[in-house]
Coordinates of C-alpha atoms and ligand atoms in Angstrom, one line a residue:
Chain A
M115 CA -38.0 144.4 15.6
K116 CA -34.4 143.3 16.1
D117 CA -35.5 139.9 15.2
D118 CA -36.1 140.7 11.9
V119 CA -33.2 142.1 10.8
V120 CA -31.6 140.3 7.8
I121 CA -28.6 139.1 8.7
C122 CA -27.4 137.0 5.4
R123 CA -28.5 139.1 2.5
C124 CA -27.9 136.4 -0.6
E125 CA -30.2 134.0 1.9
D126 CA -32.7 135.9 3.7
V127 CA -31.8 134.8 6.9
T128 CA -33.0 137.0 10.1
Y129 CA -31.4 137.8 13.5
G130 CA -34.1 135.8 14.9
Q131 CA -33.4 132.4 13.0
I132 CA -30.4 132.4 13.8
V133 CA -30.7 133.0 17.5
E134 CA -32.9 130.2 17.0
A135 CA -30.7 128.3 16.1
V136 CA -28.1 128.6 18.5
R137 CA -30.2 128.5 21.0
S138 CA -31.7 124.5 19.4
G139 CA -28.0 123.8 20.2
L140 CA -26.4 125.1 17.0
T141 CA -23.0 126.8 18.4
T142 CA -20.5 126.9 15.1
T143 CA -20.8 128.6 12.0
E144 CA -20.2 125.9 9.9
E145 CA -23.8 124.5 11.8
I146 CA -26.0 127.4 11.0
K147 CA -24.8 127.6 7.5
R148 CA -25.8 124.1 6.8
I149 CA -29.6 124.6 8.0
L150 CA -30.1 127.5 7.3
R151 CA -27.9 128.2 4.1
C152 CA -26.4 131.4 5.4
G153 CA -23.5 131.9 4.0
M154 CA -24.2 129.7 0.6
G155 CA -25.5 132.3 -1.3
P156 CA -22.9 134.1 -4.0
C157 CA -21.2 136.4 -1.5
Q158 CA -20.0 133.4 0.3
G159 CA -20.7 134.6 3.8
R160 CA -18.2 137.8 3.2
T161 CA -20.7 139.9 4.9
C162 CA -22.7 137.6 7.5
T163 CA -19.8 135.3 8.9
R164 CA -18.7 138.1 11.1
L165 CA -22.5 139.0 12.3
I166 CA -23.3 135.1 12.8
T167 CA -20.4 134.8 14.9
R168 CA -20.8 137.7 16.8
I169 CA -25.0 136.5 17.5
I170 CA -23.4 132.7 18.4
A171 CA -20.9 134.7 21.0
E172 CA -23.7 137.0 22.9
E173 CA -26.0 134.3 23.0
T174 CA -22.7 131.3 24.5
G175 CA -20.6 133.4 25.7
R176 CA -18.1 131.8 24.2
T177 CA -15.3 134.0 22.2
I178 CA -15.1 134.7 18.7
E179 CA -11.6 132.4 18.4
E180 CA -13.2 129.6 20.2
I181 CA -16.1 129.3 17.7
G182 CA -14.1 129.6 14.5
R183 CA -14.9 130.2 10.8
P184 CA -16.4 128.1 8.4
A185 CA -14.4 126.6 6.0
V186 CA -13.7 128.8 2.6
R187 CA -14.3 127.0 -0.1
P188 CA -13.3 127.8 -3.9
P189 CA -13.7 128.8 -6.0
A190 CA -12.9 132.7 -4.6
R191 CA -15.4 134.5 -6.7
P192 CA -18.5 132.9 -8.4
I193 CA -17.3 132.2 -12.1
E194 CA -19.6 131.3 -15.1
I195 CA -19.8 127.2 -16.5
G196 CA -19.3 128.4 -19.7
V197 CA -16.7 130.4 -19.0
L198 CA -14.3 127.3 -17.2
A199 CA -15.3 125.1 -20.0
G200 CA -14.3 127.1 -22.3
R201 CA -10.8 127.9 -20.5
S202 CA -10.7 123.6 -20.1
D203 CA -11.3 123.6 -24.0
E204 CA -8.3 125.1 -25.0
E205 CA -5.8 123.6 -22.6
N206 CA -7.2 120.4 -23.6
R207 CA -6.2 121.2 -27.5
Chain B
M29 CA -22.0 113.2 29.0
R30 CA -23.4 109.2 29.7
R31 CA -21.0 107.0 31.5
T32 CA -22.6 104.2 30.3
A33 CA -25.3 103.1 28.2
D34 CA -27.0 100.6 26.4
C35 CA -25.4 101.0 22.9
V36 CA -22.6 103.8 21.9
I37 CA -22.8 104.9 18.2
I38 CA -20.0 105.9 16.7
G39 CA -20.2 108.6 13.9
G40 CA -23.3 111.2 13.7
G41 CA -24.0 111.4 9.7
V42 CA -26.9 110.4 8.4
V43 CA -26.2 106.3 9.4
G44 CA -25.3 107.4 13.2
S45 CA -28.2 109.9 13.4
S46 CA -30.9 107.3 11.4
L47 CA -29.8 104.3 13.6
A48 CA -30.2 106.2 16.9
Y49 CA -33.7 107.2 16.0
Y50 CA -34.8 103.0 14.6
L51 CA -33.2 102.3 17.9
A52 CA -35.0 104.5 20.4
K53 CA -38.1 104.3 18.3
R54 CA -37.7 100.5 18.8
G55 CA -37.6 101.4 23.1
M56 CA -33.3 101.5 23.2
T57 CA -33.6 104.7 24.5
N58 CA -30.5 105.3 26.2
C59 CA -28.2 105.3 23.7
V60 CA -25.2 108.0 23.3
V61 CA -23.8 109.2 19.4
L62 CA -20.5 110.5 19.8
E63 CA -19.8 112.7 16.9
A64 CA -16.2 113.9 16.0
S65 CA -17.3 117.1 15.1
Y66 CA -21.0 118.2 14.3
L67 CA -23.6 116.3 12.9
S68 CA -23.2 115.9 8.9
S69 CA -19.7 117.2 8.9
G70 CA -18.4 114.0 7.0
A71 CA -19.7 112.4 4.2
T72 CA -23.3 113.2 4.9
G73 CA -22.9 117.0 4.6
R74 CA -20.6 116.9 1.3
C75 CA -22.8 114.5 -0.5
G76 CA -25.3 115.0 -3.3
G77 CA -28.5 113.7 -1.6
G78 CA -29.6 111.6 -4.3
I79 CA -32.0 108.7 -3.6
R80 CA -31.9 106.1 -6.1
Q81 CA -33.2 102.9 -6.6
Q82 CA -32.0 101.4 -9.4
W83 CA -29.0 99.3 -8.4
S84 CA -27.5 96.7 -10.2
T85 CA -26.7 94.1 -7.6
E86 CA -30.1 93.0 -5.8
P87 CA -29.1 94.0 -2.0
N88 CA -28.2 97.0 -3.3
A89 CA -31.7 97.5 -5.3
R90 CA -33.4 95.9 -2.3
L91 CA -32.2 98.4 0.4
A92 CA -33.1 101.1 -2.0
I93 CA -36.5 100.4 -2.7
E94 CA -37.0 99.6 0.7
S95 CA -35.8 102.7 2.1
M96 CA -37.9 104.7 -0.8
A97 CA -40.7 103.4 1.0
L98 CA -39.8 104.8 4.5
W99 CA -38.2 107.8 2.9
K100 CA -41.6 108.7 1.6
G101 CA -43.2 108.9 5.4
L102 CA -40.6 110.9 6.4
E103 CA -41.0 114.4 6.6
D104 CA -44.4 113.5 8.9
E105 CA -42.4 110.8 11.3
L106 CA -40.1 113.4 11.7
D107 CA -42.2 116.1 11.4
R108 CA -39.5 118.2 9.6
D109 CA -39.2 119.4 6.2
I110 CA -36.5 117.6 4.9
E111 CA -36.8 118.2 0.7
F112 CA -37.3 115.4 0.1
L113 CA -38.8 115.2 -3.7
Q114 CA -39.0 112.4 -5.9
G115 CA -37.8 114.0 -9.2
G116 CA -36.7 110.4 -11.1
Y117 CA -33.1 109.5 -12.0
L118 CA -32.2 109.5 -15.4
V119 CA -29.5 107.4 -16.7
L120 CA -27.9 108.3 -19.4
G121 CA -26.2 105.2 -21.5
Y122 CA -23.5 106.1 -24.2
T123 CA -22.1 102.6 -25.2
D124 CA -22.7 98.9 -25.9
D125 CA -21.1 98.3 -22.3
D126 CA -24.1 100.4 -20.7
V127 CA -26.4 99.1 -23.2
R128 CA -25.7 95.1 -22.1
Q129 CA -25.8 96.4 -18.7
F130 CA -29.0 98.7 -18.3
E131 CA -30.7 95.8 -19.8
A132 CA -29.3 93.4 -16.9
N133 CA -30.0 96.4 -14.9
V134 CA -33.9 97.0 -16.0
E135 CA -34.6 93.1 -15.7
L136 CA -33.9 92.8 -11.8
Q137 CA -35.3 96.0 -10.8
R138 CA -38.4 95.1 -12.3
G139 CA -38.5 91.9 -10.8
L140 CA -38.5 93.7 -7.6
G141 CA -41.5 95.7 -8.2
L142 CA -39.3 99.1 -9.5
D143 CA -41.0 100.7 -12.4
V144 CA -38.5 101.7 -14.3
E145 CA -38.9 103.0 -17.9
V146 CA -36.0 102.8 -20.8
L147 CA -36.2 105.8 -22.8
T148 CA -34.6 107.2 -26.2
P149 CA -33.1 110.1 -26.8
T150 CA -35.9 112.2 -28.0
E151 CA -38.4 110.9 -25.3
I152 CA -35.2 111.3 -22.5
R153 CA -35.5 115.7 -24.5
D154 CA -39.5 115.7 -23.8
R155 CA -40.3 113.7 -21.3
A156 CA -37.6 113.4 -18.5
A157 CA -35.2 116.5 -19.1
P158 CA -36.2 119.2 -21.3
G159 CA -32.6 121.0 -23.0
L160 CA -30.5 117.6 -22.0
D161 CA -27.9 117.5 -25.3
T162 CA -28.4 113.7 -25.7
R163 CA -25.5 114.0 -28.6
G164 CA -24.0 110.0 -28.5
V165 CA -27.1 109.2 -25.7
R166 CA -27.9 105.1 -26.6
L167 CA -31.1 105.5 -24.3
A168 CA -31.8 105.7 -20.7
T169 CA -33.3 104.4 -18.0
Y170 CA -35.6 106.2 -15.9
C171 CA -37.6 105.9 -12.9
S172 CA -39.9 108.6 -11.8
S173 CA -40.4 107.6 -8.1
D174 CA -36.4 108.1 -7.2
G175 CA -35.6 111.8 -5.7
S176 CA -33.6 113.6 -3.3
A177 CA -33.2 114.9 -0.2
N178 CA -31.4 117.6 1.5
P179 CA -28.3 115.5 3.8
F180 CA -28.4 118.4 6.8
L181 CA -31.9 118.7 7.2
T182 CA -32.4 115.1 6.8
T183 CA -29.6 113.9 9.6
Q184 CA -30.9 117.0 12.1
A185 CA -34.4 116.0 11.9
Y186 CA -33.4 112.2 12.6
A187 CA -31.1 113.8 15.5
D188 CA -33.8 116.0 17.1
A189 CA -36.2 113.0 16.8
A190 CA -33.8 110.9 18.7
R191 CA -33.0 113.4 21.1
R192 CA -36.5 113.7 21.9
L193 CA -36.9 109.8 22.7
G194 CA -34.0 110.5 24.9
V195 CA -31.0 109.7 23.0
E196 CA -27.6 111.8 24.2
F197 CA -25.5 112.9 21.0
E198 CA -21.8 114.6 22.3
L199 CA -20.8 116.4 19.2
F200 CA -16.9 117.5 19.1
T201 CA -16.4 114.2 21.0
P202 CA -13.9 112.2 18.9
V203 CA -13.1 108.3 19.7
G204 CA -10.1 107.6 20.2
R205 CA -10.3 103.7 20.8
V206 CA -12.9 100.5 20.7
L207 CA -12.3 98.9 24.3
V208 CA -12.6 95.3 23.9
E209 CA -11.9 92.4 27.1
G210 CA -11.8 88.6 26.1
G211 CA -13.7 88.6 23.0
R212 CA -16.7 91.5 23.6
V213 CA -16.5 94.7 23.6
T214 CA -17.2 96.6 26.8
G215 CA -17.2 100.5 25.2
V216 CA -15.1 103.2 23.9
E217 CA -12.7 105.7 24.8
T218 CA -12.9 109.5 24.4
E219 CA -11.2 112.6 25.0
R220 CA -13.9 113.3 27.9
G221 CA -13.4 109.8 29.3
T222 CA -14.9 105.9 28.6
V223 CA -18.3 105.4 27.5
S224 CA -18.9 101.7 28.5
A225 CA -21.8 99.7 26.4
P226 CA -22.4 96.3 25.2
V227 CA -23.1 97.3 22.3
V228 CA -21.1 99.7 19.8
V229 CA -21.6 100.2 16.4
N230 CA -19.3 101.7 13.9
A231 CA -21.1 104.3 11.6
A232 CA -18.0 106.5 11.4
G233 CA -18.0 106.8 7.3
S234 CA -14.3 106.4 6.0
H235 CA -13.1 106.7 9.6
S236 CA -14.6 103.3 10.0
L237 CA -11.8 101.4 9.0
L238 CA -9.3 103.1 11.7
L239 CA -11.8 102.6 14.7
A240 CA -12.1 98.7 13.9
R241 CA -8.4 98.4 14.3
T242 CA -8.5 99.8 17.6
A243 CA -10.1 96.5 17.8
G244 CA -8.2 94.5 15.8
I245 CA -10.9 94.4 13.0
E246 CA -9.3 94.7 9.7
L247 CA -11.9 96.5 7.4
P248 CA -11.6 96.2 3.6
I249 CA -12.7 99.6 3.3
T250 CA -11.1 102.2 0.5
P251 CA -11.4 105.9 1.3
W252 CA -11.6 107.7 -2.1
R253 CA -11.9 112.1 -2.7
R254 CA -15.2 112.8 -4.7
E255 CA -15.7 116.4 -5.3
I256 CA -18.4 118.0 -5.9
L257 CA -19.9 121.7 -6.9
V258 CA -22.9 123.9 -6.5
T259 CA -24.1 126.7 -8.8
E260 CA -26.4 130.0 -8.3
P261 CA -29.9 129.4 -7.6
V262 CA -32.0 129.5 -11.1
E263 CA -35.4 129.1 -12.0
R264 CA -36.7 125.5 -12.0
F265 CA -35.4 123.7 -15.3
L266 CA -34.7 119.6 -14.2
D267 CA -36.2 117.4 -12.2
P268 CA -34.7 114.1 -12.0
M269 CA -30.7 113.4 -11.2
V270 CA -29.1 113.2 -14.3
I271 CA -26.4 110.5 -14.5
S272 CA -23.9 108.5 -16.5
F273 CA -21.6 106.2 -15.4
S274 CA -19.6 105.9 -19.1
F275 CA -20.0 109.9 -19.9
G276 CA -18.9 110.1 -16.0
I277 CA -21.4 112.4 -14.3
Y278 CA -24.1 113.4 -11.7
F279 CA -26.4 116.7 -11.2
R280 CA -29.8 117.9 -10.3
Q281 CA -31.0 120.9 -9.5
T282 CA -31.9 121.4 -5.6
R283 CA -35.3 122.8 -4.3
H284 CA -33.8 126.2 -3.4
G285 CA -32.7 125.9 -7.4
A286 CA -29.2 125.7 -7.3
V287 CA -27.6 123.0 -9.6
I288 CA -25.2 120.3 -7.6
G289 CA -23.5 117.9 -8.8
G290 CA -20.1 116.0 -9.4
F291 CA -18.2 112.8 -11.2
A292 CA -15.1 110.2 -10.3
D293 CA -12.0 111.1 -11.0
P294 CA -10.7 108.1 -13.0
D295 CA -7.0 109.3 -12.0
E296 CA -7.9 109.6 -8.3
Q297 CA -5.7 107.9 -5.6
P298 CA -6.8 106.4 -2.2
G299 CA -6.5 108.7 0.7
F300 CA -8.1 110.8 3.5
N301 CA -7.3 113.8 1.0
Q302 CA -10.4 116.2 1.2
T303 CA -9.0 119.3 -0.7
S304 CA -10.5 120.9 -3.8
S305 CA -8.6 120.9 -7.4
L306 CA -9.2 123.2 -9.9
D307 CA -8.8 120.4 -12.4
F308 CA -12.1 119.2 -11.1
L309 CA -13.8 122.5 -11.6
T310 CA -12.8 123.1 -14.7
T311 CA -13.6 119.4 -16.0
M312 CA -17.5 119.5 -14.5
S313 CA -18.1 122.9 -15.9
R314 CA -16.5 121.2 -19.3
K315 CA -19.1 118.1 -18.8
L316 CA -22.3 120.1 -17.2
G317 CA -21.9 122.5 -20.4
R318 CA -21.7 119.8 -22.8
L319 CA -25.0 118.3 -21.8
M320 CA -26.9 121.2 -20.4
P321 CA -26.3 124.1 -22.4
R322 CA -28.6 126.5 -21.0
L323 CA -26.2 126.2 -18.2
A324 CA -23.4 127.8 -19.3
S325 CA -24.1 131.3 -18.3
V326 CA -24.9 130.1 -14.6
K327 CA -22.3 130.6 -12.2
I328 CA -20.3 128.1 -9.8
V329 CA -20.2 129.6 -6.4
R330 CA -19.1 126.5 -4.6
Q331 CA -17.0 123.7 -4.4
W332 CA -16.0 120.9 -1.7
A333 CA -14.8 117.6 -1.6
G334 CA -15.8 114.2 0.4
L335 CA -14.8 110.4 0.9
Y336 CA -16.4 107.3 -0.6
D337 CA -15.9 104.1 1.7
A338 CA -15.3 101.9 -0.9
T339 CA -15.8 98.1 -0.2
P340 CA -14.7 95.7 -3.1
D341 CA -17.7 94.7 -4.2
G342 CA -19.5 98.2 -3.9
Q343 CA -21.8 97.2 -0.9
P344 CA -22.0 98.4 2.7
I345 CA -20.7 95.8 5.9
L346 CA -23.1 95.3 8.6
G347 CA -23.2 93.6 11.0
H348 CA -21.7 91.4 13.8
V349 CA -18.2 90.5 13.1
P350 CA -16.8 87.3 14.2
E351 CA -14.0 88.3 16.8
V352 CA -15.5 90.8 18.3
D353 CA -19.1 90.1 19.8
G354 CA -21.4 93.1 20.5
F355 CA -19.2 95.7 17.7
I356 CA -22.2 96.1 15.1
Q357 CA -20.6 97.4 11.4
A358 CA -22.6 99.9 9.7
C359 CA -20.0 101.5 6.9
G360 CA -18.4 101.0 3.4
F361 CA -21.2 102.4 2.0
S362 CA -19.0 103.3 -1.4
G363 CA -21.3 106.2 -2.2
H364 CA -24.5 105.7 -1.5
G365 CA -24.7 105.7 1.9
F366 CA -27.7 108.6 2.7
M367 CA -30.3 106.8 0.3
I368 CA -29.8 103.7 2.0
A369 CA -29.6 105.0 5.3
P370 CA -33.2 104.6 6.2
K371 CA -33.8 101.2 5.6
V372 CA -30.5 100.3 6.5
S373 CA -30.3 101.7 10.1
S374 CA -34.0 100.3 10.6
L375 CA -32.5 96.6 10.0
L376 CA -29.8 97.3 12.3
A377 CA -32.0 98.5 14.6
Q378 CA -34.4 95.2 14.3
L379 CA -30.6 93.3 14.7
I380 CA -29.5 94.9 17.3
T381 CA -32.9 94.6 19.9
G382 CA -32.6 91.4 19.1
E383 CA -35.0 90.9 16.5
R384 CA -35.0 89.1 13.5
P385 CA -34.1 91.7 10.3
D386 CA -37.2 91.6 8.1
L387 CA -34.7 91.8 5.0
D388 CA -31.8 89.6 5.0
I389 CA -28.6 91.8 5.5
D390 CA -26.6 88.5 6.3
R391 CA -25.1 88.5 3.0
L392 CA -23.8 92.3 3.7
N393 CA -21.8 90.5 7.0
L394 CA -18.1 91.2 6.9
R395 CA -17.6 87.1 6.5
R396 CA -18.4 87.6 2.5
F397 CA -15.3 89.0 1.7
A398 CA -13.4 85.6 3.8
D399 CA -16.1 83.8 1.5
G400 CA -14.4 85.5 -1.7
A401 CA -17.5 87.8 -2.7
T402 CA -17.3 88.9 -6.3
A403 CA -20.6 90.1 -7.5
G404 CA -19.8 93.5 -7.7
E405 CA -22.2 96.4 -7.8
R406 CA -21.5 98.2 -11.6
S407 CA -23.4 101.3 -10.9
V408 CA -21.8 103.5 -8.9
V409 CA -20.6 107.1 -10.4
Ligands
FAD285 C1 -19.2 114.1 -3.3 C2 -20.1 113.1 -2.5 C3 -21.6 112.7 -2.7 C4 -22.3 111.9 -2.8 N1 -23.5 111.4 -3.3 C5 -23.9 110.8 -2.8 C6 -25.7 110.4 -2.9 O1 -25.9 111.6 -3.9 N2 -26.7 109.7 -2.6 C7 -25.7 108.7 -1.2 O2 -27.2 108.0 -1.2 N3 -25.0 109.0 -1.0 C8 -24.0 109.8 -1.6 N4 -22.8 109.9 -1.4 C9 -22.4 109.1 -0.4 C10 -23.1 109.3 1.4 O3 -22.5 110.9 1.5 C11 -22.6 108.2 2.4 O4 -22.5 107.4 1.8 C12 -23.2 108.3 3.4 O5 -23.3 109.7 3.5 C13 -22.5 107.8 4.8 O6 -22.8 108.1 6.0 P1 -22.2 107.9 7.1 O7 -23.0 108.2 8.6 O8 -21.8 106.5 7.0 O9 -21.0 108.6 7.2 P2 -20.3 110.1 7.6 O10 -21.6 111.0 6.7 O11 -19.1 110.0 7.1 O12 -20.3 110.2 9.0 C14 -19.5 109.5 9.6 C15 -19.2 110.0 11.2 O13 -18.6 109.9 12.0 C16 -17.5 110.8 12.5 N5 -16.8 110.6 13.0 C17 -15.1 109.9 12.5 N6 -13.9 109.3 12.7 C18 -15.1 109.7 14.2 C19 -14.2 109.4 15.7 N7 -13.2 108.6 15.8 N8 -14.9 109.5 16.9 C20 -16.1 109.8 16.8 N9 -16.7 110.2 15.4 C21 -16.2 110.3 14.4 C22 -17.8 111.6 11.5 O14 -16.6 113.3 12.0 C23 -18.4 112.1 10.6 O15 -19.4 113.3 10.6 C24 -21.9 110.8 -1.8 C25 -20.6 110.7 -0.8 C26 -19.9 111.5 -1.7 C27 -18.2 112.2 -1.0

């Protein structure tokens, strides 16, 4: 079933869930991210955002440009708290 | 888009959405919520989701305690999982000031019927937060009925329930101006035309300041950036939200397993800046690693920032303004608007539908600042 295809692998969100969200009135990647968590996992949407945008486009008939991309939040890659804490300790010395 | 309504609400955060729901529930269904972007795009979607009843002023404490009564039934009432959890709040005290302030807080809170305990460092580790490094901690106050909820799901649930009752939500529709004629509000102007209404509610978060100005009202609200971050999900190890005013931190573990938290930078400048800083990332990591050593190997996946709409006394501005009839304020939440939204919105719904609010909100009227309001909230992170 296409509905069961996993689109966001980090948070285990399926095609069917995303289509349902769009049909309920969530028409931007930002909104879908906030309700379904897709794009909030370790990869921060690197793989799924493009797919989700395409699903929204298919469902709403809007273009990829109109839909827009969710804000990219730092850090660019997940970093361990201990590593960050260590660095700032050195800076403070 | 409706061109006339009984009530226009500016802002689709938790306050605007919950107010729409409580108004509709009371029978005022011809309401329109106008949101500049999407639901929860403001402070609500950026907040920590903590629900605390332990406050230092009576109005805040009462609003929070009575909100908790509503929070408990909210998932049933709105028929939606909003990740509501009563994991408690642990407030850590390090200084003489903390100890003195906590005494006064506990007396006030117990007087209002709140079950709040005072814990020693050993009790903290044994009962509330295993693994917490309590070096320097003198004592903590702990209220096990405090909790948290997911802000996106809560706001969405309120909005969907309001929609089912007939309220219209217009997203991506910024209000440019509040319209006033002869000392009465008549509606609002948007890029998509005007909406006429005898009641307009200003629930636009920090931007309430700017909207009020279009109606000639000056609100004593200062926007402050507050940064926050979240880790990858880890196995459950922490039930309560841990906060400290003197150490400057708050953090909790979400139901999803992630740790979410932040602190207020004392050097922050007022303004609408919502960018993220590397300073915050490193300082917050140091604070988290110091208090919860087990988090050292846990990764931070995302940081962002939102705005506090701070008032001089740390309490919201609610209700009528003297100069413009029908223009209702629901703003100035000073960093704790998520938790008190259910009660605040219920009270404002009573006020707007012509009933006497079942809790005195008159002392949270804008007038109090002209009268020189001083007694401020001390328990703000
Ligand atoms: C980092 C951080 C952590 C926090 N942690 C907590 C916490 O743990 N617990 C807690 O209770 N509170 C917390 N808060 C505070 C809480 O987020 C806010 O008090 C609460 O969300 C306020 O909700 P609101 O609906 O009033 O405002 P907002 O959520 O800001 O909503 C206002 C809405 O108005 C819209 N708007 C603005 N201008 C216009 C316009 N011209 N026309 C139409 N719409 C407009 C905005 O887009 C926005 O969506 C925190 C805040 C921050 C920033």
